[in-house]
């Protein structure tokens, strides 16, 4: 369990942690010299059967709020520390606002220095704190008056810590990729670079290969500690120190993330829901410069508000954050914004879309998408996005944004009954959208065949334009392949037709067929390539290709290779020749060279013919040898061997 302190400077946060753990978290010489915390301090306490708690002691001075924010970005509970002699002070309020904006809901109030004041003063401070907590997520948490000097009240606080530690769920894999926001980086002699932080999600183990984000530096985990003890793996919500190979201490630091490569996706535009603190003097205006604190990062940004509007004090609104430099962020990340001079906290919120587009799309649709992204579960989000668009949902981008492992993403697709199109760049559409698209495609093909009965089919690009112009081409092709697999359409060389369609003969086709047949007859066994045949006939190659594909459905001409067509009767003669060659061969097995010599062509063309026969089952290949299979006459018609075979003895 991770617990952070919070509160005004000199209210006893560090002394309280020392009283609970025995560790002085002021490690810097300047901190000890000045008697104040400047940077984050860390300590661990063993609670016996109740587990182990890690404390993050944060500085209370207003100048070090950025350090405080880095410390509370991923905690389980907070201790709001208020000195009994001072009461609620400005940094008490600001720290409380930050905890509330980060949605920290578990915690306690610790009223320190009770040995310096009367019991009545303690009660008055307790009332002050309760009033300050009234409108926050920490309203109603217990308060513990303590004196670190005398030890009075510490036992009750320790008992409460044991109680909430017992209630804390055991760390377990959460179906997400590993992420850790770095709050400290240093070197250890003999080991190298070490980074520390709290595991935000996923699981990490010794030996894992990870990425420093946003830089993209690849690293390997050499070793680790969890909650101050050597370990082989770390799980969500555990305090962790990673010894990394492949990066120097100068190349990683506070503000970076160590994460799985699947979620390394730096961004400079984030769409979010932003809550403005009620104490602000004026509404938050469009293009306001701010400091964005997300994870342990602090980066300058501008706030974009739709239609150049504003967000009033105490209100929340949809905004876009345009960052000065890239950071790593994902859906659901909490953040805080402070003013341009970094002197006061303005508000905070939650990331909805970490990869926000520029505001070029229809505003109403974008607002609807962002409202869907505010839903409670991944299933509700994916279902809602599928309902909003016919363009489909980019599953890789969504899985990255929501930080889903491949296994969890696959389970999500099944849960919402999404239809996944494509493999390399999968796109999801709803079952209703699939049925509608299927109806559109089949209707468009019927209309096309009715208008152009002589055409072999409709070009794929034209069909997409007519039925699904906003669906990516790769996804549309995947959809058509699925239809083709179900035999609802026939897809050939980017031409789509209905299975029952046969191109209608016409005078122009008949004239071309006579010329093609004469040319192929004259060529004999040396059937020309399609380009050569087109040149001979002085016909454009695409026109001839389309014609031959249509004609092949009649069986008068057949495609031997994608670039070579032959007359059926010629192929039947070649098959009869192969049968004679096999009959004369030892054991009925012959090689390509024997068939080549029998037909009088080159080796390459002979092999093309044999591979065509293999596909039909007329011949069967065994290594470099073949034998006859099915009766060729049933597929190609009866035929005699070629005259050249009868004219000479080839064995």
XYZ file of C-alpha atoms in Angstrom:
651
model
C 0.000 0.000 0.000
C 1.294 3.476 -0.918
C 0.507 6.370 1.434
C 1.535 9.989 0.789
C 1.664 12.870 3.206
C 0.211 16.264 2.307
C 0.035 19.601 4.035
C 1.558 23.003 4.717
C 5.268 23.548 5.279
C 6.548 22.854 8.817
C 3.408 21.025 9.897
C 5.389 17.906 10.853
C 4.986 15.602 7.831
C 8.582 14.366 7.821
C 8.701 13.936 11.598
C 5.436 11.984 11.461
C 6.827 9.581 8.852
C 9.957 9.100 10.976
C 7.807 8.334 14.008
C 5.891 5.703 12.011
C 8.868 4.136 10.212
C 12.066 5.165 11.973
C 13.344 6.674 8.705
C 14.267 10.330 8.233
C 13.112 11.047 4.657
C 15.040 14.341 4.434
C 18.041 12.883 2.602
C 19.436 16.021 0.911
C 22.041 18.135 2.785
C 20.046 21.309 2.020
C 16.911 19.735 3.498
C 18.713 18.927 6.737
C 20.392 22.324 6.864
C 17.150 24.264 6.327
C 14.887 21.899 8.212
C 12.361 21.633 5.368
C 11.562 19.022 2.719
C 12.500 20.034 -0.810
C 12.159 16.812 -2.760
C 10.260 13.578 -2.281
C 11.209 11.305 0.596
C 10.545 7.587 0.832
C 10.215 5.152 3.709
C 8.764 1.688 4.292
C 7.111 0.159 7.334
C 6.408 -3.503 8.034
C 2.900 -3.923 9.454
C 3.395 -7.629 10.210
C 0.414 -9.734 9.223
C -1.209 -6.638 7.736
C 1.457 -6.291 5.043
C 3.860 -3.529 4.203
C 3.215 0.173 3.671
C 5.357 2.606 1.685
C 5.296 6.281 2.627
C 5.955 9.138 0.226
C 6.792 12.292 2.135
C 6.124 15.385 0.001
C 7.424 18.934 0.472
C 4.973 21.502 1.817
C 6.512 24.724 0.549
C 4.612 26.389 -2.311
C 7.833 26.578 -4.363
C 8.026 22.770 -4.432
C 4.460 21.928 -5.423
C 5.724 20.309 -8.653
C 7.639 17.817 -6.468
C 4.557 17.235 -4.346
C 2.522 16.506 -7.494
C 5.083 13.942 -8.651
C 4.740 12.166 -5.319
C 0.944 11.833 -5.198
C 0.300 10.833 -8.834
C -0.207 7.149 -7.946
C -1.097 6.533 -4.306
C -3.609 4.418 -2.431
C -4.246 6.796 0.470
C -3.158 10.136 1.912
C -2.384 11.609 5.290
C -3.423 15.284 5.355
C -1.165 16.726 8.035
C -2.298 19.887 9.879
C -0.346 21.394 12.779
C -2.500 22.111 15.813
C -0.775 25.416 16.493
C -1.265 26.746 12.921
C -4.470 25.116 11.756
C -5.506 25.074 8.087
C -3.025 27.094 5.985
C -2.754 27.985 2.266
C -0.733 24.900 1.305
C -3.093 22.729 3.331
C -5.886 23.908 1.037
C -3.856 23.602 -2.164
C -2.644 20.094 -1.295
C -6.222 19.130 -0.487
C -7.394 20.485 -3.854
C -4.698 18.443 -5.598
C -5.699 15.236 -3.805
C -9.323 15.872 -4.763
C -8.487 16.581 -8.421
C -6.473 13.346 -8.534
C -9.519 11.519 -7.100
C -7.750 10.271 -3.959
C -10.671 8.898 -1.915
C -8.938 7.100 0.969
C -7.088 8.879 3.711
C -7.032 10.432 7.135
C -6.353 13.767 8.785
C -3.418 13.872 11.196
C -3.445 16.837 13.587
C 0.169 17.146 14.728
C 1.966 19.031 17.523
C -0.894 18.437 19.934
C 1.594 18.670 22.811
C 1.943 22.406 22.097
C -1.735 23.386 22.427
C -4.807 22.851 24.544
C -7.439 20.179 23.848
C -9.853 22.965 22.910
C -7.454 24.141 20.210
C -7.211 20.614 18.837
C -11.004 20.447 18.604
C -11.098 23.824 16.828
C -8.513 22.680 14.273
C -10.460 19.456 13.757
C -13.550 21.532 12.936
C -11.525 23.695 10.539
C -10.282 20.628 8.688
C -13.734 19.021 8.520
C -15.073 22.207 6.930
C -12.246 22.222 4.379
C -12.921 18.563 3.505
C -16.683 18.978 3.203
C -16.918 19.261 -0.580
C -14.076 16.863 -1.457
C -13.685 13.131 -1.992
C -12.023 12.924 1.440
C -15.073 14.243 3.285
C -15.759 12.208 6.412
C -12.318 10.590 6.773
C -11.098 9.998 10.354
C -8.911 12.501 12.189
C -6.048 11.492 14.511
C -4.552 14.007 16.976
C -0.908 12.999 17.508
C 2.347 14.217 18.987
C 5.433 12.890 17.247
C 7.491 14.218 20.162
C 5.670 12.270 22.874
C 4.189 9.481 20.782
C 0.671 10.270 21.956
C -1.984 9.230 19.403
C 0.436 7.277 17.166
C -0.951 3.885 18.160
C -4.460 4.789 16.963
C -3.021 6.031 13.659
C -0.988 2.810 13.277
C -4.083 0.716 13.948
C -5.938 2.622 11.230
C -3.043 2.026 8.809
C -3.209 -1.693 9.569
C -6.955 -1.652 8.987
C -6.801 -0.028 5.530
C -3.759 -2.156 4.598
C -5.842 -5.258 5.339
C -8.638 -3.901 3.127
C -6.204 -3.234 0.278
C -6.642 -5.853 -2.486
C -3.669 -8.116 -3.129
C -1.633 -6.906 -6.121
C -2.608 -8.880 -9.221
C -2.222 -8.644 -13.030
C -4.903 -6.323 -14.407
C -4.984 -7.145 -18.132
C -2.999 -4.018 -18.957
C 0.503 -3.334 -20.182
C 3.184 -2.292 -17.718
C 3.594 1.426 -16.906
C 5.604 3.170 -14.227
C 5.973 6.946 -13.850
C 9.568 7.711 -12.865
C 9.887 9.928 -9.788
C 13.609 9.368 -9.171
C 16.648 8.224 -11.195
C 20.140 7.597 -9.832
C 23.153 5.321 -10.211
C 24.456 2.601 -7.918
C 28.095 1.574 -8.165
C 28.359 -1.846 -9.784
C 24.714 -1.882 -10.881
C 24.176 1.215 -13.019
C 20.971 3.167 -13.559
C 18.066 2.750 -11.139
C 14.634 4.365 -11.453
C 11.868 4.367 -8.871
C 8.129 4.854 -9.001
C 4.774 3.224 -8.346
C 3.555 0.576 -10.788
C 0.612 2.203 -12.537
C -0.541 -0.931 -14.380
C 0.531 -4.319 -15.650
C 3.302 -6.640 -14.538
C 7.076 -6.310 -14.846
C 9.666 -9.034 -14.282
C 13.424 -9.272 -14.262
C 14.599 -9.706 -17.857
C 11.720 -7.788 -19.437
C 12.476 -5.480 -22.362
C 10.795 -2.081 -21.927
C 10.851 1.447 -23.349
C 11.600 4.835 -21.782
C 8.834 7.157 -22.956
C 8.626 9.678 -24.539
C 12.262 9.324 -25.694
C 11.793 5.773 -27.039
C 15.018 4.459 -25.477
C 14.903 0.639 -25.214
C 15.987 -0.915 -21.910
C 16.127 -4.249 -20.095
C 15.331 -4.913 -16.425
C 18.434 -6.311 -14.735
C 17.002 -6.406 -11.217
C 14.373 -4.833 -8.964
C 13.156 -4.119 -5.477
C 9.491 -3.978 -4.416
C 8.512 -2.074 -1.254
C 12.237 -2.001 -0.359
C 12.864 -5.763 -0.757
C 14.567 -7.663 -3.603
C 11.956 -9.196 -5.921
C 11.607 -10.925 -9.297
C 8.402 -9.174 -10.352
C 6.221 -6.181 -9.527
C 2.463 -5.725 -9.861
C 0.025 -2.762 -9.908
C 0.086 -0.330 -6.939
C 3.457 -1.570 -5.683
C 6.367 0.753 -4.958
C 9.197 -0.382 -7.220
C 12.867 0.281 -8.014
C 14.132 -0.973 -11.381
C 17.801 -1.506 -12.251
C 17.882 -0.830 -16.008
C 20.382 -1.840 -18.683
C 20.681 0.251 -21.840
C 20.147 3.745 -20.463
C 22.313 6.208 -18.553
C 21.056 8.278 -15.650
C 21.273 11.338 -17.913
C 18.793 9.745 -20.344
C 15.958 9.084 -17.895
C 14.411 11.051 -15.071
C 11.326 12.449 -13.407
C 8.604 13.004 -15.999
C 9.474 9.877 -18.001
C 7.593 6.599 -18.015
C 9.064 3.098 -18.133
C 6.539 1.005 -20.026
C 5.707 -1.813 -22.432
C 6.456 -0.993 -26.075
C 2.752 -1.444 -26.974
C 1.864 1.763 -25.112
C 4.847 3.860 -26.145
C 2.933 6.558 -28.047
C 4.081 10.097 -27.200
C 1.458 12.784 -27.758
C 1.165 16.556 -27.862
C -2.648 16.793 -28.060
C -4.937 15.476 -25.341
C -8.725 15.708 -25.116
C -9.900 15.775 -21.512
C -12.595 16.647 -19.011
C -11.272 19.590 -16.954
C -12.640 20.714 -13.579
C -11.857 24.315 -12.597
C -11.475 24.995 -8.889
C -14.368 27.035 -7.427
C -11.992 29.561 -5.859
C -10.711 30.893 -9.184
C -11.383 34.589 -9.749
C -12.364 34.253 -13.426
C -13.445 31.668 -15.973
C -10.729 29.652 -17.695
C -10.458 31.132 -21.196
C -9.564 29.644 -24.571
C -5.801 29.366 -25.211
C -4.884 29.940 -21.568
C -1.244 28.989 -20.909
C -0.824 26.483 -18.059
C 1.538 23.944 -16.541
C 0.239 20.400 -17.032
C 1.173 17.851 -14.350
C 0.497 14.281 -15.501
C 2.233 11.331 -13.907
C 5.486 12.866 -12.745
C 5.765 15.176 -15.785
C 5.464 18.950 -15.741
C 5.068 20.441 -19.228
C 3.818 23.832 -20.487
C 0.555 23.634 -22.399
C -2.315 25.658 -23.828
C -5.980 24.985 -23.183
C -8.217 24.837 -26.258
C -11.924 25.307 -25.574
C -14.467 24.594 -28.310
C -15.819 27.682 -30.080
C -13.309 29.708 -28.071
C -15.540 29.487 -25.017
C -14.576 29.257 -21.344
C -14.978 27.068 -18.240
C -16.397 28.875 -15.208
C -15.005 28.508 -11.674
C -16.421 25.390 -10.058
C -17.543 24.009 -13.436
C -16.201 21.240 -15.670
C -15.878 21.167 -19.449
C -14.396 19.320 -22.407
C -11.069 20.824 -23.439
C -8.040 20.010 -25.530
C -4.551 20.374 -24.089
C -1.913 21.340 -26.664
C 1.502 20.577 -25.175
C 4.809 22.325 -25.733
C 6.595 18.971 -25.980
C 5.489 15.317 -26.236
C 4.643 13.306 -23.147
C 3.316 9.818 -22.490
C -0.376 9.729 -21.525
C -3.261 7.256 -21.768
C -7.023 7.244 -21.296
C -8.023 7.565 -17.652
C -4.848 9.305 -16.496
C -5.517 12.004 -13.907
C -3.827 15.390 -14.216
C -3.557 18.808 -12.552
C -3.086 22.197 -14.240
C -1.422 25.188 -12.610
C -1.109 28.740 -13.866
C 1.606 29.899 -16.287
C 3.876 31.082 -13.467
C 3.336 27.775 -11.603
C 2.194 29.647 -8.479
C -1.330 28.300 -8.030
C -3.424 25.278 -8.923
C -6.227 26.092 -11.387
C -7.922 22.728 -11.757
C -7.488 19.208 -13.014
C -9.249 16.326 -14.627
C -9.042 13.091 -16.563
C -7.637 12.177 -19.976
C -10.321 10.981 -22.412
C -8.408 10.746 -25.694
C -4.604 10.917 -25.421
C -4.254 11.047 -29.223
C -6.638 13.894 -29.930
C -7.122 15.124 -33.515
C -7.017 18.770 -34.430
C -10.471 20.376 -34.234
C -11.332 19.833 -37.909
C -14.148 17.304 -37.583
C -17.803 17.996 -36.891
C -17.987 19.399 -33.364
C -21.176 17.529 -32.473
C -19.699 14.144 -33.439
C -16.492 14.826 -31.533
C -18.415 15.786 -28.400
C -20.437 12.572 -28.694
C -17.210 10.538 -29.000
C -15.714 12.176 -25.923
C -18.898 11.567 -23.948
C -18.634 7.884 -24.868
C -15.013 7.884 -23.688
C -16.269 9.002 -20.263
C -18.196 5.760 -19.781
C -17.248 3.439 -16.930
C -16.045 0.310 -18.757
C -14.106 -0.625 -21.872
C -17.103 -2.580 -23.177
C -19.371 0.455 -22.844
C -16.773 2.606 -24.599
C -16.273 0.268 -27.560
C -20.019 -0.329 -27.941
C -20.667 3.410 -27.901
C -17.972 4.179 -30.466
C -19.307 1.457 -32.776
C -22.764 3.015 -32.604
C -21.421 6.454 -33.545
C -19.612 5.683 -36.784
C -19.764 3.565 -39.913
C -16.038 4.142 -40.490
C -15.204 1.548 -37.868
C -13.015 1.793 -34.789
C -9.230 1.491 -35.078
C -8.614 -1.338 -32.626
C -4.861 -0.828 -32.351
C -5.300 2.823 -31.429
C -8.128 2.032 -28.990
C -6.168 -0.792 -27.318
C -3.199 1.535 -26.909
C -5.340 4.384 -25.567
C -7.141 2.128 -23.051
C -3.915 0.194 -22.329
C -5.319 -3.260 -23.095
C -3.131 -6.316 -23.543
C -3.807 -8.313 -26.725
C -5.627 -10.981 -24.686
C -7.843 -8.443 -22.939
C -8.548 -6.658 -26.225
C -9.608 -9.931 -27.890
C -11.943 -10.689 -24.983
C -13.419 -7.191 -25.287
C -14.172 -7.683 -29.008
C -16.021 -10.899 -28.184
C -17.923 -9.294 -25.318
C -19.424 -6.555 -27.501
C -19.810 -8.831 -30.553
C -17.658 -6.534 -32.685
C -16.787 -7.637 -36.221
C -13.022 -7.321 -36.738
C -11.857 -6.548 -40.274
C -8.221 -7.166 -41.209
C -5.246 -8.430 -39.215
C -2.318 -6.030 -39.612
C -4.478 -2.943 -39.006
C -7.686 -4.377 -37.513
C -10.830 -2.290 -37.634
C -14.028 -3.061 -35.735
C -17.573 -2.442 -36.909
C -20.835 -3.395 -35.261
C -22.902 -6.379 -36.382
C -25.642 -3.976 -37.511
C -23.149 -1.973 -39.587
C -21.862 -5.211 -41.156
C -25.374 -6.273 -42.173
C -26.115 -2.815 -43.599
C -22.853 -2.765 -45.570
C -23.510 -6.259 -46.915
C -26.930 -5.165 -48.135
C -25.453 -2.066 -49.796
C -22.713 -4.033 -51.574
C -25.010 -6.751 -52.913
C -27.536 -4.143 -54.071
C -24.824 -2.092 -55.803
C -23.541 -5.175 -57.619
C -27.024 -6.136 -58.804
C -27.549 -2.627 -60.171
C -24.143 -2.642 -61.854
C -24.736 -6.015 -63.543
C -28.131 -4.809 -64.773
C -26.639 -1.646 -66.329
C -23.463 -3.283 -67.678
C -24.251 -6.950 -68.280
C -21.208 -7.374 -70.518
C -18.754 -6.288 -67.779
C -17.120 -9.006 -65.736
C -17.761 -7.088 -62.527
C -17.352 -3.836 -60.642
C -13.968 -2.422 -59.733
C -13.289 -2.684 -56.000
C -12.450 1.018 -55.642
C -15.664 2.049 -57.405
C -17.700 -0.319 -55.231
C -16.169 1.180 -52.058
C -16.926 4.712 -53.287
C -20.537 3.740 -53.939
C -21.160 1.867 -50.678
C -18.658 2.803 -47.945
C -16.553 5.818 -48.935
C -15.531 6.583 -45.332
C -14.421 3.038 -44.525
C -10.629 2.649 -44.971
C -9.668 0.786 -48.148
C -7.803 -1.962 -46.250
C -10.839 -2.650 -44.062
C -13.182 -2.679 -47.075
C -10.956 -5.212 -48.836
C -10.983 -7.393 -45.717
C -14.780 -7.146 -45.629
C -15.034 -8.239 -49.290
C -12.697 -11.170 -48.635
C -15.053 -12.296 -45.890
C -18.008 -12.036 -48.313
C -16.013 -13.994 -50.882
C -15.209 -16.693 -48.305
C -18.952 -17.014 -47.681
C -19.468 -17.192 -51.485
C -21.701 -14.123 -51.396
C -19.473 -12.429 -53.995
C -16.597 -13.378 -56.272
C -13.419 -11.282 -55.882
C -10.794 -11.540 -58.609
C -7.995 -9.052 -59.384
C -9.860 -6.163 -57.709
C -13.009 -6.998 -59.722
C -16.123 -7.896 -57.713
C -19.198 -9.672 -59.041
C -22.128 -11.704 -57.818
C -21.564 -15.485 -58.093
C -24.459 -15.931 -60.516
C -23.292 -13.213 -62.916
C -21.834 -14.191 -66.314
C -20.807 -11.393 -68.643
C -23.217 -11.165 -71.596
C -21.759 -11.907 -75.066
C -21.964 -9.075 -77.598
C -20.805 -8.360 -81.112
C -17.643 -6.591 -79.946
C -16.663 -9.517 -77.738
C -17.370 -12.045 -80.488
C -15.138 -10.144 -82.886
C -12.329 -9.991 -80.336
C -12.728 -13.687 -79.539
C -12.208 -14.693 -83.149
C -8.930 -12.758 -83.227
C -7.782 -14.158 -79.876
C -8.613 -17.729 -80.824
C -6.770 -17.450 -84.130
C -3.709 -15.998 -82.388
C -3.643 -18.685 -79.703
C -4.181 -21.443 -82.287
C -1.300 -20.120 -84.330
C 0.951 -19.964 -81.258
C 0.326 -23.631 -80.483
C 2.033 -24.884 -77.316
C 4.064 -21.669 -77.064
C 1.151 -19.656 -75.683
C 2.186 -15.989 -75.458
C 2.125 -13.854 -72.325
C -0.867 -11.562 -72.024
C 1.223 -8.461 -72.773
C 2.640 -10.104 -75.926
C -0.819 -11.172 -77.062
C -2.177 -7.644 -76.495
C 0.650 -6.196 -78.589
C 0.023 -8.701 -81.394
C -3.699 -7.930 -81.468
C -3.156 -4.166 -80.946
C -5.536 -4.229 -77.947
C -5.002 -2.460 -74.628
C -3.749 -4.913 -72.043
C -6.409 -4.119 -69.357
C -9.167 -4.578 -71.963
C -7.735 -7.921 -73.077
C -7.227 -9.059 -69.456
C -10.836 -8.238 -68.588
C -12.081 -10.027 -71.699
C -10.041 -13.190 -71.103
C -11.177 -13.402 -67.472
C -14.791 -13.173 -68.629
C -14.222 -15.646 -71.426
C -12.527 -18.122 -69.088
C -15.879 -18.693 -67.399
C -17.129 -20.313 -70.620
C -14.290 -22.847 -70.498
C -13.134 -22.075 -74.046
C -9.991 -20.435 -72.754
C -8.337 -21.079 -69.370
C -5.836 -19.182 -67.245
C -2.621 -21.141 -66.840
C -0.809 -18.368 -64.943
C -1.902 -14.814 -64.071
C -0.226 -13.655 -67.298
C -0.914 -16.569 -69.675
C -4.177 -17.957 -71.127
C -4.537 -21.063 -73.350
C -7.256 -22.661 -75.455
C -8.984 -25.511 -73.678
C -8.396 -27.946 -76.529
C -4.663 -27.153 -76.541
C -4.472 -27.853 -72.821
C -6.357 -31.119 -73.331
C -3.747 -32.153 -75.921
C -0.942 -31.271 -73.524
C -2.614 -33.324 -70.779
C -2.915 -36.291 -73.176
C 0.775 -35.887 -73.992
C 1.640 -35.923 -70.265
C -0.341 -39.176 -69.935
C 1.716 -40.788 -72.733
C 4.983 -39.551 -71.192
C 3.950 -41.047 -67.823
C 2.966 -44.329 -69.427
C 6.380 -44.684 -71.085
C 8.299 -43.645 -67.927
C 9.725 -46.139 -65.422
C 7.076 -46.754 -62.753
C 4.820 -44.103 -64.276
C 6.981 -41.295 -62.830
C 8.390 -38.635 -65.135
C 10.291 -35.382 -64.725
C 9.651 -31.933 -66.187
C 12.502 -32.316 -68.676
C 10.828 -35.346 -70.261
C 7.561 -33.446 -70.664
C 9.457 -30.433 -72.026
C 11.121 -32.597 -74.690
C 7.779 -34.144 -75.583
C 6.057 -30.816 -76.268
C 9.080 -28.993 -77.684
C 9.042 -25.862 -75.475
C 11.421 -24.340 -72.936
C 11.623 -25.688 -69.392
C 9.856 -22.669 -67.808
C 6.746 -22.936 -69.969
C 6.623 -26.718 -69.544
C 6.668 -26.298 -65.752
C 3.851 -23.717 -65.939
C 1.706 -26.266 -67.789
C 2.542 -28.999 -65.273
C 1.764 -26.738 -62.303
C -1.602 -25.954 -63.934
C -2.291 -29.699 -64.215
C -1.181 -30.154 -60.578
C -3.823 -27.653 -59.449
C -6.510 -29.562 -61.343
C -5.296 -32.897 -59.991
C -4.515 -34.172 -63.508
C -0.900 -34.688 -62.386
C 0.510 -35.276 -58.923
C 3.948 -34.043 -57.913
C 6.424 -35.998 -55.779
C 9.565 -33.942 -55.366
C 11.008 -33.519 -58.868
C 8.791 -36.261 -60.311
C 5.149 -36.498 -61.306
C 2.602 -39.104 -62.213
C -0.871 -38.865 -63.662
C -3.866 -38.396 -61.375
C -7.454 -37.618 -62.363
C -8.688 -38.309 -65.891
C -8.004 -35.128 -67.839
C -10.928 -35.765 -70.180
C -13.486 -35.117 -67.424
C -12.128 -31.573 -66.946
C -10.665 -30.589 -70.303
C -12.404 -32.909 -72.746
C -11.100 -35.863 -74.729
C -8.003 -35.226 -76.833
C -5.168 -36.993 -78.634
C -1.500 -36.449 -77.726
C 0.200 -33.680 -79.635
C 1.401 -34.681 -83.113
C 5.002 -33.880 -82.172
C 4.985 -36.733 -79.658
C 3.778 -39.271 -82.230
C 6.366 -38.079 -84.741
C 9.436 -39.014 -82.729
C 10.550 -41.337 -79.963
C 11.648 -39.392 -76.938
C 12.678 -42.293 -74.711
